[in-house]
Amino acid sequence: MKYTAVALLSLASAAMAFESTVPCIMWSPKNYVEPSVKASNQFVVSQTGASSAIMSSLSSDICSAKVIALISQPELHSNDFSRSGFEDAFTNLKEHSTQANSHSQIEYITNGVDVNDVAKKIAAQCDSAISILDATSISADDFTEQESPIVAIVSLPVAKDANELKSNDDLLGKFVETVEGKVQNDYAVIYTSSAAKTSCQGNSQTLHRRAPSAPVKNLSIFATYQLFTPGVFMVLGVVLLFLFIAGTGITWLVGIQTPVRFEAKQKKN
């Protein structure tokens, strides 16, 4: 029973580890990004270890790039890329990252990435200054010619549904187009989130996310609301595992049978 409790606690801890995680996608038309993360072999990277993991994913000649952009999408969750209804919300992101000459990805980072800390480390390594750019008003004038690379922090607006994420993805596409028009393919992009979506926000927004803005007739409850959240599935998985182990143990205990009679001791002559 002790081992069962330990196993259940381990499963619960592993499930909760994914609750407030963000991804980090890095790409570059040149070889400024390593193909794999060397800093950590962990499946889930902690917030404190995220900066080191990102820095180790950048190649040794990253300072040769003319622009190094850190793009932050607040309240982005690692599962948003595979969620139903979000297929077109990351079109530009997927196109640029997958077609880049070099790219890397950290799938799960707990509680978001300290984008300012990463920018400071890159700026210190490349002896550059940090520029804060507005995603809605990016222009070629923001990228002046200089010897050291431009380390730019670009914060996208908060997005709570697929349509808002799609709008932000269009801003990302416009940003990349502007950068390429100024420095061609001599740049690198780090796309992540500085603010993770908490479980409470995720649960409250999930019901609102699928709810239509106006009442729609003849829609089932499953089409109107998302009833089965990742948290519900995690709880169901733990409960089913517990029931299986408990049921197996009870079955074994019920199957134990004692002899109906005992052999009498043989009398000594």
Short mmCIF file of N, CA, C and O in Angstrom, two decimals, residues 178-228:
data_model
loop_
_atom_site.label_atom_id
_atom_site.label_comp_id
_atom_site.label_asym_id
_atom_site.label_seq_id
_atom_site.Cartn_x
_atom_site.Cartn_y
_atom_site.Cartn_z
N THR A 178 9.54 42.47 -41.69
CA THR A 178 10.27 43.74 -41.54
C THR A 178 11.75 43.49 -41.28
O THR A 178 12.62 44.17 -41.85
N VAL A 179 12.05 42.51 -40.42
CA VAL A 179 13.45 42.19 -40.11
C VAL A 179 14.17 41.69 -41.36
O VAL A 179 15.30 42.11 -41.66
N GLU A 180 13.53 40.81 -42.11
CA GLU A 180 14.15 40.27 -43.32
C GLU A 180 14.36 41.36 -44.37
O GLU A 180 15.34 41.32 -45.13
N GLY A 181 13.46 42.34 -44.40
CA GLY A 181 13.64 43.44 -45.34
C GLY A 181 14.80 44.33 -44.98
O GLY A 181 15.36 45.02 -45.84
N LYS A 182 15.19 44.31 -43.69
CA LYS A 182 16.28 45.16 -43.23
C LYS A 182 17.62 44.43 -43.19
O LYS A 182 18.65 44.97 -43.62
N VAL A 183 17.62 43.20 -42.68
CA VAL A 183 18.90 42.48 -42.49
C VAL A 183 18.94 41.16 -43.25
O VAL A 183 19.80 40.32 -42.98
N GLN A 184 17.99 40.95 -44.17
CA GLN A 184 17.89 39.70 -44.92
C GLN A 184 17.71 38.51 -43.96
O GLN A 184 16.79 38.50 -43.17
N ASN A 185 18.60 37.54 -44.03
CA ASN A 185 18.43 36.33 -43.20
C ASN A 185 19.40 36.30 -42.02
O ASN A 185 19.63 35.25 -41.44
N ASP A 186 19.93 37.44 -41.67
CA ASP A 186 20.95 37.51 -40.61
C ASP A 186 20.29 37.84 -39.27
O ASP A 186 20.53 38.91 -38.69
N TYR A 187 19.47 36.93 -38.77
CA TYR A 187 18.76 37.18 -37.52
C TYR A 187 18.43 35.86 -36.83
O TYR A 187 18.55 34.77 -37.42
N ALA A 188 18.00 35.96 -35.58
CA ALA A 188 17.54 34.80 -34.80
C ALA A 188 16.34 35.23 -33.97
O ALA A 188 16.26 36.39 -33.53
N VAL A 189 15.41 34.31 -33.78
CA VAL A 189 14.18 34.61 -33.04
C VAL A 189 14.01 33.60 -31.91
O VAL A 189 14.21 32.39 -32.10
N ILE A 190 13.63 34.11 -30.75
CA ILE A 190 13.28 33.27 -29.59
C ILE A 190 11.84 33.59 -29.23
O ILE A 190 11.53 34.70 -28.79
N TYR A 191 10.95 32.65 -29.44
CA TYR A 191 9.51 32.84 -29.20
C TYR A 191 9.11 32.05 -27.97
O TYR A 191 9.26 30.82 -27.92
N THR A 192 8.60 32.74 -26.94
CA THR A 192 8.22 32.07 -25.71
C THR A 192 7.17 32.91 -24.99
O THR A 192 6.52 33.77 -25.61
N SER A 193 7.01 32.69 -23.70
CA SER A 193 6.04 33.44 -22.91
C SER A 193 6.64 33.78 -21.56
O SER A 193 7.23 32.92 -20.90
N SER A 194 6.49 35.02 -21.17
CA SER A 194 7.01 35.45 -19.87
C SER A 194 5.99 35.25 -18.76
O SER A 194 6.34 35.31 -17.58
N ALA A 195 4.74 35.03 -19.12
CA ALA A 195 3.68 34.84 -18.13
C ALA A 195 2.89 33.60 -18.49
O ALA A 195 2.18 33.58 -19.50
N ALA A 196 3.01 32.56 -17.66
CA ALA A 196 2.31 31.31 -17.92
C ALA A 196 0.84 31.43 -17.56
O ALA A 196 0.46 32.22 -16.69
N LYS A 197 0.03 30.64 -18.22
CA LYS A 197 -1.40 30.60 -17.92
C LYS A 197 -1.60 29.72 -16.70
O LYS A 197 -1.24 28.55 -16.69
N THR A 198 -2.16 30.29 -15.63
CA THR A 198 -2.37 29.52 -14.40
C THR A 198 -3.55 28.60 -14.56
O THR A 198 -4.38 28.76 -15.44
N SER A 199 -3.65 27.62 -13.64
CA SER A 199 -4.73 26.64 -13.71
C SER A 199 -6.08 27.29 -13.53
O SER A 199 -7.06 26.94 -14.17
N CYS A 200 -6.16 28.28 -12.62
CA CYS A 200 -7.44 28.95 -12.38
C CYS A 200 -7.87 29.71 -13.62
O CYS A 200 -9.03 29.68 -14.03
N GLN A 201 -6.90 30.43 -14.26
CA GLN A 201 -7.23 31.15 -15.47
C GLN A 201 -7.64 30.19 -16.57
O GLN A 201 -8.59 30.42 -17.30
N GLY A 202 -6.92 29.07 -16.66
CA GLY A 202 -7.23 28.12 -17.72
C GLY A 202 -8.61 27.54 -17.57
O GLY A 202 -9.35 27.39 -18.53
N ASN A 203 -9.02 27.21 -16.31
CA ASN A 203 -10.34 26.62 -16.12
C ASN A 203 -11.44 27.62 -16.39
O ASN A 203 -12.45 27.31 -17.00
N SER A 204 -11.27 28.87 -15.92
CA SER A 204 -12.32 29.85 -16.10
C SER A 204 -12.43 30.27 -17.56
O SER A 204 -13.52 30.52 -18.06
N GLN A 205 -11.28 30.34 -18.27
CA GLN A 205 -11.31 30.77 -19.65
C GLN A 205 -11.77 29.64 -20.57
O GLN A 205 -12.26 29.90 -21.65
N THR A 206 -11.60 28.41 -20.14
CA THR A 206 -11.96 27.30 -21.01
C THR A 206 -13.44 27.28 -21.29
O THR A 206 -13.89 27.10 -22.41
N LEU A 207 -14.26 27.51 -20.23
CA LEU A 207 -15.69 27.54 -20.43
C LEU A 207 -16.09 28.73 -21.28
O LEU A 207 -16.96 28.65 -22.13
N HIS A 208 -15.44 29.87 -21.05
CA HIS A 208 -15.78 31.06 -21.81
C HIS A 208 -15.29 30.96 -23.25
O HIS A 208 -15.90 31.52 -24.16
N ARG A 209 -14.21 30.23 -23.47
CA ARG A 209 -13.59 30.18 -24.78
C ARG A 209 -14.50 29.55 -25.81
O ARG A 209 -14.57 29.96 -26.94
N ARG A 210 -15.20 28.50 -25.44
CA ARG A 210 -16.07 27.83 -26.40
C ARG A 210 -17.48 28.38 -26.40
O ARG A 210 -18.27 28.05 -27.26
N ALA A 211 -17.82 29.18 -25.39
CA ALA A 211 -19.17 29.71 -25.33
C ALA A 211 -19.37 30.73 -26.44
O ALA A 211 -18.56 31.65 -26.60
N PRO A 212 -20.42 30.62 -27.25
CA PRO A 212 -20.65 31.59 -28.32
C PRO A 212 -21.03 32.94 -27.75
O PRO A 212 -21.59 33.03 -26.66
N SER A 213 -20.71 34.01 -28.48
CA SER A 213 -21.02 35.35 -28.00
C SER A 213 -22.51 35.59 -27.92
O SER A 213 -22.99 36.39 -27.12
N ALA A 214 -23.28 34.90 -28.74
CA ALA A 214 -24.74 34.99 -28.70
C ALA A 214 -25.30 33.59 -28.65
O ALA A 214 -24.69 32.65 -29.17
N PRO A 215 -26.48 33.40 -28.02
CA PRO A 215 -27.05 32.05 -27.93
C PRO A 215 -27.27 31.45 -29.31
O PRO A 215 -27.77 32.09 -30.22
N VAL A 216 -26.83 30.21 -29.46
CA VAL A 216 -27.02 29.48 -30.71
C VAL A 216 -27.88 28.26 -30.43
O VAL A 216 -27.57 27.47 -29.54
N LYS A 217 -28.91 28.11 -31.19
CA LYS A 217 -29.84 27.01 -30.97
C LYS A 217 -29.29 25.72 -31.55
O LYS A 217 -28.44 25.73 -32.44
N ASN A 218 -29.80 24.62 -31.03
CA ASN A 218 -29.49 23.29 -31.53
C ASN A 218 -28.02 22.93 -31.39
O ASN A 218 -27.48 22.16 -32.18
N LEU A 219 -27.35 23.50 -30.41
CA LEU A 219 -25.97 23.12 -30.13
C LEU A 219 -25.94 22.29 -28.86
O LEU A 219 -26.54 22.65 -27.86
N SER A 220 -25.22 21.17 -28.94
CA SER A 220 -25.10 20.32 -27.75
C SER A 220 -24.19 20.99 -26.73
O SER A 220 -23.44 21.92 -27.05
N ILE A 221 -24.25 20.50 -25.50
CA ILE A 221 -23.41 21.08 -24.45
C ILE A 221 -21.94 20.86 -24.73
O ILE A 221 -21.09 21.68 -24.38
N PHE A 222 -21.58 19.77 -25.44
CA PHE A 222 -20.18 19.50 -25.76
C PHE A 222 -19.67 20.43 -26.84
O PHE A 222 -18.47 20.69 -26.92
N ALA A 223 -20.56 20.93 -27.68
CA ALA A 223 -20.16 21.89 -28.70
C ALA A 223 -20.08 23.31 -28.17
O ALA A 223 -19.42 24.17 -28.73
N THR A 224 -20.78 23.56 -27.06
CA THR A 224 -20.81 24.89 -26.47
C THR A 224 -19.70 25.10 -25.46
O THR A 224 -19.09 26.15 -25.41
N TYR A 225 -19.41 24.07 -24.65
CA TYR A 225 -18.41 24.20 -23.59
C TYR A 225 -17.40 23.07 -23.69
O TYR A 225 -17.71 21.96 -24.12
N GLN A 226 -16.20 23.38 -23.25
CA GLN A 226 -15.16 22.35 -23.14
C GLN A 226 -15.21 21.81 -21.72
O GLN A 226 -14.70 22.42 -20.78
N LEU A 227 -15.85 20.67 -21.54
CA LEU A 227 -16.08 20.12 -20.22
C LEU A 227 -14.89 19.33 -19.72
O LEU A 227 -14.66 19.25 -18.51
N PHE A 228 -14.14 18.74 -20.62
CA PHE A 228 -13.03 17.88 -20.21
C PHE A 228 -11.72 18.64 -20.40
O PHE A 228 -11.17 18.69 -21.50
#
